[in-house]
Short mmCIF file of N, CA and C in Angstrom, two decimals:
data_model
loop_
_atom_site.label_atom_id
_atom_site.label_comp_id
_atom_site.label_asym_id
_atom_site.label_seq_id
_atom_site.Cartn_x
_atom_site.Cartn_y
_atom_site.Cartn_z
N MET U 1 -46.28 0.35 -17.95
CA MET U 1 -45.53 -0.34 -16.90
C MET U 1 -44.97 -1.66 -17.45
N ASP U 2 -43.77 -1.97 -17.04
CA ASP U 2 -43.13 -3.21 -17.48
C ASP U 2 -43.77 -4.43 -16.83
N GLU U 3 -43.70 -5.51 -17.56
CA GLU U 3 -44.21 -6.77 -17.03
C GLU U 3 -43.23 -7.30 -15.99
N PRO U 4 -43.75 -8.02 -15.00
CA PRO U 4 -42.83 -8.66 -14.05
C PRO U 4 -42.12 -9.83 -14.74
N PRO U 5 -41.03 -10.31 -14.15
CA PRO U 5 -40.33 -11.46 -14.76
C PRO U 5 -41.25 -12.67 -14.84
N THR U 6 -41.08 -13.47 -15.87
CA THR U 6 -41.89 -14.68 -16.04
C THR U 6 -41.43 -15.74 -15.05
N SER U 7 -42.24 -16.77 -14.89
CA SER U 7 -41.88 -17.86 -13.97
C SER U 7 -40.62 -18.57 -14.47
N ARG U 8 -40.45 -18.63 -15.79
CA ARG U 8 -39.23 -19.23 -16.36
C ARG U 8 -38.00 -18.42 -15.96
N MET U 9 -38.14 -17.09 -16.02
CA MET U 9 -37.03 -16.22 -15.64
C MET U 9 -36.69 -16.39 -14.15
N LEU U 10 -37.72 -16.44 -13.32
CA LEU U 10 -37.51 -16.59 -11.88
C LEU U 10 -36.87 -17.94 -11.55
N SER U 11 -37.31 -18.96 -12.24
CA SER U 11 -36.72 -20.28 -12.05
C SER U 11 -35.25 -20.27 -12.45
N TRP U 12 -34.95 -19.62 -13.57
CA TRP U 12 -33.55 -19.50 -14.01
C TRP U 12 -32.73 -18.74 -12.96
N ALA U 13 -33.29 -17.64 -12.43
CA ALA U 13 -32.57 -16.83 -11.43
C ALA U 13 -32.28 -17.65 -10.17
N ARG U 14 -33.25 -18.46 -9.76
CA ARG U 14 -33.08 -19.32 -8.58
C ARG U 14 -31.95 -20.32 -8.83
N ASN U 15 -32.00 -21.00 -9.96
CA ASN U 15 -30.98 -22.01 -10.28
C ASN U 15 -29.60 -21.37 -10.47
N SER U 16 -29.57 -20.22 -11.11
CA SER U 16 -28.31 -19.53 -11.34
C SER U 16 -27.68 -19.07 -10.02
N THR U 17 -28.52 -18.63 -9.10
CA THR U 17 -28.04 -18.22 -7.78
C THR U 17 -27.41 -19.40 -7.05
N ILE U 18 -28.08 -20.51 -7.05
CA ILE U 18 -27.56 -21.72 -6.39
C ILE U 18 -26.24 -22.13 -7.04
N TYR U 19 -26.22 -22.16 -8.35
CA TYR U 19 -25.02 -22.54 -9.09
C TYR U 19 -23.83 -21.66 -8.71
N ARG U 20 -24.04 -20.35 -8.70
CA ARG U 20 -22.94 -19.42 -8.42
C ARG U 20 -22.45 -19.55 -6.98
N LEU U 21 -23.38 -19.63 -6.04
CA LEU U 21 -23.00 -19.64 -4.63
C LEU U 21 -22.47 -20.99 -4.16
N GLU U 22 -22.74 -22.05 -4.93
CA GLU U 22 -22.12 -23.34 -4.61
C GLU U 22 -20.63 -23.31 -4.93
N ARG U 23 -20.26 -22.51 -5.92
CA ARG U 23 -18.87 -22.48 -6.39
C ARG U 23 -17.98 -21.53 -5.64
N ARG U 24 -18.52 -20.39 -5.21
CA ARG U 24 -17.70 -19.45 -4.45
C ARG U 24 -18.57 -18.48 -3.67
N MET U 25 -18.00 -17.97 -2.62
CA MET U 25 -18.69 -17.00 -1.79
C MET U 25 -18.74 -15.67 -2.55
N MET U 26 -19.85 -14.99 -2.47
CA MET U 26 -20.01 -13.71 -3.16
C MET U 26 -20.61 -12.69 -2.21
N THR U 27 -20.41 -11.42 -2.54
CA THR U 27 -21.09 -10.36 -1.81
C THR U 27 -22.45 -10.14 -2.47
N GLU U 28 -23.27 -9.38 -1.78
CA GLU U 28 -24.59 -9.07 -2.33
C GLU U 28 -24.44 -8.36 -3.68
N LYS U 29 -23.54 -7.40 -3.76
CA LYS U 29 -23.32 -6.64 -5.00
C LYS U 29 -22.82 -7.56 -6.12
N GLN U 30 -21.90 -8.46 -5.80
CA GLN U 30 -21.37 -9.37 -6.83
C GLN U 30 -22.48 -10.26 -7.39
N LEU U 31 -23.32 -10.79 -6.51
CA LEU U 31 -24.41 -11.65 -6.96
C LEU U 31 -25.40 -10.85 -7.80
N PHE U 32 -25.77 -9.67 -7.32
CA PHE U 32 -26.71 -8.82 -8.06
C PHE U 32 -26.18 -8.53 -9.46
N ASP U 33 -24.91 -8.10 -9.53
CA ASP U 33 -24.31 -7.76 -10.82
C ASP U 33 -24.20 -8.97 -11.75
N ALA U 34 -23.83 -10.13 -11.19
CA ALA U 34 -23.67 -11.34 -12.01
C ALA U 34 -25.00 -11.79 -12.61
N ILE U 35 -26.05 -11.78 -11.79
CA ILE U 35 -27.37 -12.21 -12.27
C ILE U 35 -27.89 -11.21 -13.31
N ALA U 36 -27.70 -9.92 -13.05
CA ALA U 36 -28.17 -8.89 -14.00
C ALA U 36 -27.46 -9.03 -15.34
N LYS U 37 -26.16 -9.22 -15.29
CA LYS U 37 -25.38 -9.34 -16.54
C LYS U 37 -25.80 -10.58 -17.33
N LYS U 38 -25.92 -11.70 -16.63
CA LYS U 38 -26.27 -12.95 -17.31
C LYS U 38 -27.70 -12.92 -17.84
N ALA U 39 -28.61 -12.26 -17.09
CA ALA U 39 -30.01 -12.18 -17.54
C ALA U 39 -30.11 -11.42 -18.86
N LYS U 40 -29.30 -10.36 -19.00
CA LYS U 40 -29.29 -9.59 -20.25
C LYS U 40 -28.88 -10.48 -21.43
N GLN U 41 -27.91 -11.35 -21.18
CA GLN U 41 -27.41 -12.23 -22.24
C GLN U 41 -28.40 -13.36 -22.53
N LYS U 42 -29.02 -13.88 -21.51
CA LYS U 42 -29.84 -15.08 -21.64
C LYS U 42 -31.21 -14.83 -22.27
N PHE U 43 -31.85 -13.74 -21.87
CA PHE U 43 -33.23 -13.52 -22.31
C PHE U 43 -33.30 -12.39 -23.34
N GLU U 44 -33.90 -12.71 -24.49
CA GLU U 44 -34.11 -11.67 -25.51
C GLU U 44 -35.24 -10.76 -25.05
N ASP U 45 -35.19 -9.53 -25.44
CA ASP U 45 -36.25 -8.55 -25.16
C ASP U 45 -36.57 -8.42 -23.67
N ILE U 46 -35.57 -8.58 -22.80
CA ILE U 46 -35.81 -8.39 -21.38
C ILE U 46 -35.65 -6.91 -21.06
N SER U 47 -36.54 -6.39 -20.25
CA SER U 47 -36.49 -4.96 -19.92
C SER U 47 -35.55 -4.73 -18.72
N GLU U 48 -35.13 -3.49 -18.55
CA GLU U 48 -34.26 -3.14 -17.41
C GLU U 48 -34.96 -3.43 -16.09
N ALA U 49 -36.26 -3.17 -16.05
CA ALA U 49 -37.04 -3.43 -14.82
C ALA U 49 -37.05 -4.92 -14.50
N GLN U 50 -37.19 -5.75 -15.53
CA GLN U 50 -37.18 -7.20 -15.31
C GLN U 50 -35.79 -7.67 -14.86
N ILE U 51 -34.75 -7.09 -15.43
CA ILE U 51 -33.38 -7.45 -15.03
C ILE U 51 -33.18 -7.12 -13.56
N LYS U 52 -33.58 -5.92 -13.16
CA LYS U 52 -33.44 -5.51 -11.76
C LYS U 52 -34.28 -6.42 -10.86
N ALA U 53 -35.48 -6.74 -11.28
CA ALA U 53 -36.35 -7.61 -10.48
C ALA U 53 -35.72 -8.99 -10.30
N LEU U 54 -35.12 -9.53 -11.37
CA LEU U 54 -34.47 -10.84 -11.28
C LEU U 54 -33.27 -10.79 -10.33
N ALA U 55 -32.46 -9.75 -10.44
CA ALA U 55 -31.29 -9.63 -9.58
C ALA U 55 -31.72 -9.45 -8.12
N ASP U 56 -32.74 -8.63 -7.88
CA ASP U 56 -33.26 -8.47 -6.52
C ASP U 56 -33.81 -9.79 -5.98
N PHE U 57 -34.52 -10.52 -6.83
CA PHE U 57 -35.04 -11.82 -6.45
C PHE U 57 -33.91 -12.78 -6.06
N ALA U 58 -32.84 -12.79 -6.84
CA ALA U 58 -31.70 -13.67 -6.57
C ALA U 58 -31.06 -13.35 -5.23
N VAL U 59 -30.89 -12.07 -4.94
CA VAL U 59 -30.30 -11.65 -3.66
C VAL U 59 -31.22 -12.06 -2.51
N LYS U 60 -32.50 -11.80 -2.65
CA LYS U 60 -33.47 -12.17 -1.60
C LYS U 60 -33.46 -13.69 -1.39
N PHE U 61 -33.45 -14.43 -2.47
CA PHE U 61 -33.42 -15.89 -2.41
C PHE U 61 -32.16 -16.38 -1.68
N ALA U 62 -31.02 -15.78 -1.98
CA ALA U 62 -29.77 -16.17 -1.33
C ALA U 62 -29.81 -15.88 0.17
N TYR U 63 -30.41 -14.75 0.55
CA TYR U 63 -30.54 -14.44 1.98
C TYR U 63 -31.49 -15.44 2.66
N GLU U 64 -32.54 -15.83 1.98
CA GLU U 64 -33.47 -16.83 2.54
C GLU U 64 -32.76 -18.16 2.78
N LEU U 65 -31.84 -18.52 1.88
CA LEU U 65 -31.08 -19.76 2.04
C LEU U 65 -29.94 -19.61 3.05
N LYS U 66 -29.71 -18.37 3.49
CA LYS U 66 -28.63 -18.03 4.43
C LYS U 66 -27.25 -18.36 3.86
N VAL U 67 -27.08 -18.11 2.56
CA VAL U 67 -25.79 -18.35 1.91
C VAL U 67 -25.14 -17.05 1.44
N LEU U 68 -25.75 -15.94 1.77
CA LEU U 68 -25.21 -14.64 1.40
C LEU U 68 -25.06 -13.83 2.67
N ASP U 69 -23.82 -13.46 2.99
CA ASP U 69 -23.56 -12.72 4.22
C ASP U 69 -22.32 -11.87 4.01
N ASP U 70 -22.51 -10.57 3.80
CA ASP U 70 -21.39 -9.67 3.52
C ASP U 70 -20.43 -9.57 4.71
N VAL U 71 -20.94 -9.66 5.94
CA VAL U 71 -20.07 -9.56 7.12
C VAL U 71 -19.11 -10.75 7.16
N THR U 72 -19.63 -11.94 6.97
CA THR U 72 -18.79 -13.13 6.96
C THR U 72 -17.81 -13.09 5.80
N PHE U 73 -18.28 -12.65 4.63
CA PHE U 73 -17.41 -12.52 3.47
C PHE U 73 -16.24 -11.59 3.80
N ALA U 74 -16.54 -10.45 4.42
CA ALA U 74 -15.50 -9.48 4.77
C ALA U 74 -14.50 -10.07 5.76
N GLU U 75 -14.99 -10.80 6.76
CA GLU U 75 -14.10 -11.39 7.76
C GLU U 75 -13.19 -12.45 7.14
N ILE U 76 -13.75 -13.31 6.33
CA ILE U 76 -12.96 -14.37 5.69
C ILE U 76 -11.95 -13.77 4.72
N SER U 77 -12.38 -12.81 3.93
CA SER U 77 -11.46 -12.16 2.98
C SER U 77 -10.34 -11.44 3.70
N THR U 78 -10.65 -10.81 4.81
CA THR U 78 -9.63 -10.10 5.60
C THR U 78 -8.60 -11.07 6.15
N ARG U 79 -9.05 -12.17 6.73
CA ARG U 79 -8.11 -13.17 7.28
C ARG U 79 -7.19 -13.70 6.18
N SER U 80 -7.76 -13.98 5.03
CA SER U 80 -6.98 -14.49 3.91
C SER U 80 -5.96 -13.44 3.45
N ALA U 81 -6.39 -12.20 3.35
CA ALA U 81 -5.50 -11.13 2.89
C ALA U 81 -4.36 -10.89 3.87
N VAL U 82 -4.65 -10.97 5.16
CA VAL U 82 -3.59 -10.79 6.18
C VAL U 82 -2.56 -11.90 6.05
N ARG U 83 -3.03 -13.12 5.85
CA ARG U 83 -2.09 -14.26 5.70
C ARG U 83 -1.21 -14.11 4.47
N SER U 84 -1.68 -13.35 3.48
CA SER U 84 -0.86 -13.18 2.28
C SER U 84 -0.12 -11.84 2.27
N GLY U 85 -0.12 -11.12 3.39
CA GLY U 85 0.69 -9.92 3.52
C GLY U 85 0.10 -8.65 2.94
N LYS U 86 -1.21 -8.51 2.98
CA LYS U 86 -1.86 -7.30 2.47
C LYS U 86 -2.02 -6.28 3.60
N SER U 87 -1.92 -5.00 3.25
CA SER U 87 -2.07 -3.93 4.23
C SER U 87 -3.54 -3.68 4.55
N LYS U 88 -3.77 -3.03 5.67
CA LYS U 88 -5.12 -2.68 6.08
C LYS U 88 -5.80 -1.83 4.99
N LYS U 89 -5.05 -0.90 4.43
CA LYS U 89 -5.59 -0.02 3.39
C LYS U 89 -5.96 -0.82 2.13
N ALA U 90 -5.10 -1.74 1.73
CA ALA U 90 -5.36 -2.55 0.53
C ALA U 90 -6.58 -3.46 0.75
N ILE U 91 -6.69 -4.03 1.95
CA ILE U 91 -7.82 -4.90 2.26
C ILE U 91 -9.11 -4.11 2.22
N ALA U 92 -9.11 -2.93 2.85
CA ALA U 92 -10.31 -2.09 2.89
C ALA U 92 -10.73 -1.69 1.48
N PHE U 93 -9.77 -1.33 0.64
CA PHE U 93 -10.08 -0.95 -0.74
C PHE U 93 -10.71 -2.12 -1.49
N LYS U 94 -10.14 -3.29 -1.34
CA LYS U 94 -10.64 -4.49 -2.04
C LYS U 94 -12.07 -4.82 -1.61
N LEU U 95 -12.31 -4.76 -0.29
CA LEU U 95 -13.66 -5.06 0.21
C LEU U 95 -14.67 -4.03 -0.30
N ALA U 96 -14.29 -2.76 -0.27
CA ALA U 96 -15.19 -1.71 -0.74
C ALA U 96 -15.49 -1.88 -2.23
N SER U 97 -14.48 -2.29 -3.00
CA SER U 97 -14.70 -2.48 -4.43
C SER U 97 -15.62 -3.66 -4.72
N LYS U 98 -15.76 -4.56 -3.77
CA LYS U 98 -16.66 -5.70 -3.94
C LYS U 98 -18.06 -5.39 -3.43
N GLY U 99 -18.28 -4.14 -3.01
CA GLY U 99 -19.63 -3.73 -2.61
C GLY U 99 -19.92 -3.88 -1.13
N ILE U 100 -18.92 -4.10 -0.31
CA ILE U 100 -19.14 -4.21 1.13
C ILE U 100 -19.30 -2.78 1.68
N ASP U 101 -20.30 -2.57 2.54
CA ASP U 101 -20.53 -1.21 3.05
C ASP U 101 -19.42 -0.78 4.02
N GLY U 102 -19.29 0.53 4.18
CA GLY U 102 -18.20 1.13 4.95
C GLY U 102 -18.07 0.63 6.38
N GLU U 103 -19.19 0.52 7.10
CA GLU U 103 -19.15 0.05 8.49
C GLU U 103 -18.60 -1.36 8.58
N THR U 104 -19.03 -2.22 7.68
CA THR U 104 -18.57 -3.61 7.67
C THR U 104 -17.08 -3.68 7.36
N VAL U 105 -16.63 -2.85 6.43
CA VAL U 105 -15.20 -2.80 6.08
C VAL U 105 -14.39 -2.38 7.29
N VAL U 106 -14.81 -1.31 7.96
CA VAL U 106 -14.09 -0.81 9.14
C VAL U 106 -14.02 -1.89 10.22
N ALA U 107 -15.14 -2.57 10.45
CA ALA U 107 -15.17 -3.63 11.46
C ALA U 107 -14.25 -4.78 11.07
N ALA U 108 -14.23 -5.14 9.80
CA ALA U 108 -13.43 -6.29 9.34
C ALA U 108 -11.93 -6.01 9.45
N VAL U 109 -11.49 -4.80 9.12
CA VAL U 109 -10.06 -4.50 9.13
C VAL U 109 -9.59 -3.91 10.46
N GLY U 110 -10.50 -3.76 11.41
CA GLY U 110 -10.17 -3.14 12.69
C GLY U 110 -9.04 -3.81 13.45
N GLU U 111 -8.96 -5.12 13.37
CA GLU U 111 -7.95 -5.86 14.14
C GLU U 111 -6.68 -6.14 13.35
N VAL U 112 -6.61 -5.70 12.12
CA VAL U 112 -5.45 -5.98 11.27
C VAL U 112 -4.22 -5.23 11.80
N ASP U 113 -3.13 -5.97 11.95
CA ASP U 113 -1.86 -5.39 12.39
C ASP U 113 -0.99 -5.21 11.15
N ASP U 114 -0.83 -3.94 10.73
CA ASP U 114 -0.07 -3.66 9.52
C ASP U 114 1.39 -4.09 9.63
N LEU U 115 1.97 -4.03 10.82
CA LEU U 115 3.37 -4.44 10.98
C LEU U 115 3.51 -5.93 10.68
N HIS U 116 2.61 -6.73 11.23
CA HIS U 116 2.63 -8.18 10.99
C HIS U 116 2.45 -8.47 9.50
N SER U 117 1.48 -7.80 8.88
CA SER U 117 1.24 -8.00 7.45
C SER U 117 2.44 -7.57 6.61
N ALA U 118 3.09 -6.48 7.02
CA ALA U 118 4.25 -5.98 6.28
C ALA U 118 5.42 -6.96 6.36
N VAL U 119 5.57 -7.62 7.51
CA VAL U 119 6.63 -8.62 7.65
C VAL U 119 6.34 -9.81 6.74
N ILE U 120 5.09 -10.23 6.67
CA ILE U 120 4.71 -11.32 5.75
C ILE U 120 4.99 -10.90 4.31
N PHE U 121 4.62 -9.67 3.97
CA PHE U 121 4.88 -9.14 2.63
C PHE U 121 6.38 -9.16 2.33
N ALA U 122 7.18 -8.73 3.29
CA ALA U 122 8.64 -8.70 3.11
C ALA U 122 9.19 -10.12 2.92
N ARG U 123 8.66 -11.06 3.67
CA ARG U 123 9.12 -12.46 3.54
C ARG U 123 8.78 -13.00 2.16
N LYS U 124 7.57 -12.72 1.68
CA LYS U 124 7.16 -13.20 0.35
C LYS U 124 8.02 -12.61 -0.76
N ARG U 125 8.39 -11.34 -0.62
CA ARG U 125 9.12 -10.65 -1.67
C ARG U 125 10.64 -10.68 -1.48
N GLY U 126 11.12 -11.21 -0.34
CA GLY U 126 12.55 -11.23 -0.10
C GLY U 126 13.11 -9.85 0.18
N PHE U 127 12.33 -9.04 0.93
CA PHE U 127 12.73 -7.68 1.26
C PHE U 127 13.21 -7.60 2.71
N GLY U 128 13.86 -6.47 3.03
CA GLY U 128 14.24 -6.17 4.41
C GLY U 128 15.02 -7.29 5.05
N PRO U 129 14.51 -7.82 6.17
CA PRO U 129 15.26 -8.86 6.89
C PRO U 129 15.37 -10.18 6.11
N PHE U 130 14.58 -10.34 5.08
CA PHE U 130 14.60 -11.58 4.29
C PHE U 130 15.36 -11.42 2.98
N ARG U 131 16.06 -10.30 2.83
CA ARG U 131 16.81 -10.00 1.61
C ARG U 131 17.96 -10.99 1.46
N ARG U 132 18.17 -11.44 0.25
CA ARG U 132 19.25 -12.39 -0.01
C ARG U 132 20.48 -11.70 -0.59
N GLY U 133 20.28 -10.67 -1.38
CA GLY U 133 21.39 -10.00 -2.05
C GLY U 133 21.93 -8.83 -1.24
N ASP U 134 22.84 -8.11 -1.85
CA ASP U 134 23.42 -6.94 -1.22
C ASP U 134 22.47 -5.76 -1.36
N LEU U 135 22.58 -4.84 -0.41
CA LEU U 135 21.72 -3.66 -0.43
C LEU U 135 22.47 -2.48 -1.03
N ASP U 136 21.84 -1.85 -2.01
CA ASP U 136 22.37 -0.58 -2.53
C ASP U 136 21.20 0.41 -2.57
N ASP U 137 21.47 1.63 -2.96
CA ASP U 137 20.43 2.67 -2.94
C ASP U 137 19.25 2.32 -3.85
N LYS U 138 19.55 1.74 -5.00
CA LYS U 138 18.49 1.38 -5.95
C LYS U 138 17.57 0.31 -5.34
N ARG U 139 18.16 -0.68 -4.72
CA ARG U 139 17.40 -1.76 -4.10
C ARG U 139 16.56 -1.24 -2.93
N LYS U 140 17.16 -0.35 -2.13
CA LYS U 140 16.44 0.23 -0.99
C LYS U 140 15.21 0.99 -1.48
N ALA U 141 15.39 1.80 -2.51
CA ALA U 141 14.26 2.57 -3.07
C ALA U 141 13.19 1.62 -3.62
N LYS U 142 13.61 0.55 -4.27
CA LYS U 142 12.67 -0.42 -4.84
C LYS U 142 11.84 -1.07 -3.72
N GLU U 143 12.51 -1.48 -2.66
CA GLU U 143 11.81 -2.16 -1.56
C GLU U 143 10.84 -1.22 -0.85
N LEU U 144 11.30 -0.01 -0.53
CA LEU U 144 10.43 0.93 0.18
C LEU U 144 9.25 1.35 -0.70
N SER U 145 9.47 1.48 -2.01
CA SER U 145 8.35 1.83 -2.89
C SER U 145 7.34 0.69 -2.97
N ALA U 146 7.82 -0.54 -2.94
CA ALA U 146 6.90 -1.69 -2.98
C ALA U 146 6.00 -1.69 -1.74
N PHE U 147 6.58 -1.37 -0.59
CA PHE U 147 5.76 -1.27 0.63
C PHE U 147 4.68 -0.20 0.45
N ALA U 148 5.08 0.96 -0.06
CA ALA U 148 4.13 2.07 -0.25
C ALA U 148 3.05 1.69 -1.25
N ARG U 149 3.41 1.08 -2.36
CA ARG U 149 2.42 0.68 -3.37
C ARG U 149 1.43 -0.33 -2.81
N SER U 150 1.89 -1.11 -1.84
CA SER U 150 1.01 -2.13 -1.25
C SER U 150 0.16 -1.57 -0.13
N GLY U 151 0.26 -0.26 0.13
CA GLY U 151 -0.62 0.38 1.11
C GLY U 151 -0.04 0.51 2.50
N PHE U 152 1.23 0.16 2.69
CA PHE U 152 1.83 0.30 4.01
C PHE U 152 2.39 1.71 4.14
N SER U 153 2.33 2.26 5.35
CA SER U 153 2.87 3.60 5.58
C SER U 153 4.39 3.56 5.45
N PHE U 154 4.98 4.73 5.24
CA PHE U 154 6.43 4.82 5.13
C PHE U 154 7.08 4.33 6.43
N ALA U 155 6.49 4.70 7.57
CA ALA U 155 7.04 4.30 8.87
C ALA U 155 7.06 2.78 9.02
N ILE U 156 5.99 2.11 8.62
CA ILE U 156 5.93 0.64 8.71
C ILE U 156 6.95 0.03 7.75
N GLY U 157 6.99 0.52 6.53
CA GLY U 157 7.94 0.00 5.54
C GLY U 157 9.37 0.14 6.02
N GLU U 158 9.70 1.29 6.57
CA GLU U 158 11.06 1.53 7.06
C GLU U 158 11.37 0.65 8.27
N ARG U 159 10.38 0.47 9.14
CA ARG U 159 10.58 -0.37 10.34
C ARG U 159 10.88 -1.81 9.95
N VAL U 160 10.14 -2.35 9.02
CA VAL U 160 10.37 -3.72 8.55
C VAL U 160 11.70 -3.79 7.80
N PHE U 161 11.95 -2.78 6.98
CA PHE U 161 13.19 -2.72 6.20
C PHE U 161 14.42 -2.81 7.10
N ASP U 162 14.36 -2.14 8.27
CA ASP U 162 15.50 -2.09 9.19
C ASP U 162 15.55 -3.23 10.19
N MET U 163 14.56 -4.12 10.20
CA MET U 163 14.51 -5.23 11.16
C MET U 163 15.61 -6.25 10.92
N GLU U 164 16.00 -6.91 11.99
CA GLU U 164 16.89 -8.07 11.89
C GLU U 164 16.01 -9.27 11.57
N ARG U 165 16.57 -10.25 10.91
CA ARG U 165 15.79 -11.43 10.52
C ARG U 165 15.18 -12.14 11.74
N GLU U 166 15.96 -12.26 12.81
CA GLU U 166 15.47 -12.95 14.02
C GLU U 166 14.25 -12.22 14.60
N ASP U 167 14.30 -10.88 14.61
CA ASP U 167 13.17 -10.10 15.13
C ASP U 167 11.93 -10.30 14.25
N ALA U 168 12.13 -10.32 12.96
CA ALA U 168 11.01 -10.50 12.04
C ALA U 168 10.38 -11.88 12.22
N GLU U 169 11.22 -12.90 12.32
CA GLU U 169 10.68 -14.25 12.50
C GLU U 169 9.99 -14.40 13.85
N GLU U 170 10.54 -13.74 14.87
CA GLU U 170 9.92 -13.77 16.19
C GLU U 170 8.55 -13.09 16.15
N LEU U 171 8.46 -11.98 15.44
CA LEU U 171 7.20 -11.27 15.30
C LEU U 171 6.15 -12.15 14.62
N LEU U 172 6.58 -12.87 13.60
CA LEU U 172 5.66 -13.76 12.89
C LEU U 172 5.21 -14.92 13.79
N GLN U 173 6.13 -15.43 14.60
CA GLN U 173 5.80 -16.55 15.50
C GLN U 173 4.86 -16.10 16.62
N SER U 174 5.13 -14.92 17.18
CA SER U 174 4.37 -14.48 18.35
C SER U 174 3.02 -13.91 17.99
N ALA U 175 2.87 -13.41 16.79
CA ALA U 175 1.60 -12.81 16.38
C ALA U 175 0.52 -13.89 16.33
N SER U 176 -0.63 -13.54 16.88
CA SER U 176 -1.73 -14.51 16.83
C SER U 176 -2.17 -14.66 15.39
N THR U 177 -2.53 -15.85 15.04
CA THR U 177 -3.03 -16.06 13.67
C THR U 177 -4.40 -15.43 13.57
N PHE U 178 -4.50 -14.47 12.71
CA PHE U 178 -5.73 -13.67 12.57
C PHE U 178 -6.79 -14.46 11.88
#
């Protein structure tokens, strides 16, 4: 049987957890992975069981300090992504890739309005109602493909593409800030 982590290792894990979470918000999976990776580098002859124990300890410690909360992380990340014009699908994928569980992802993106996000996306990229140049078939294909690559449905992309600028700006003004 492997030895448990030493007190030096546990002390390092505690300090490393505080250091990381003071600088940025993380998910449980991100913290676990970061501590495990750094422990491998920091300690010679550390066993896999000790690495896992240190990472588990770090996660438990962060929960005790109440600085690790995947639900809050998902809500904050979703609000930020909506403000930058990300689709519901893109937001859900990003949250899932950061280790947020499915139920939390669904709850976080539940209120996202893809039309509002698509208008923000169009404004940032100068597409649809915010287009400055002339429209030709090549440009239309480029704009609609950009909507699709960003996770917006064809119907949403086409709707924003065909909007008048006044309607788009009105939609942005009237939409509640998420």
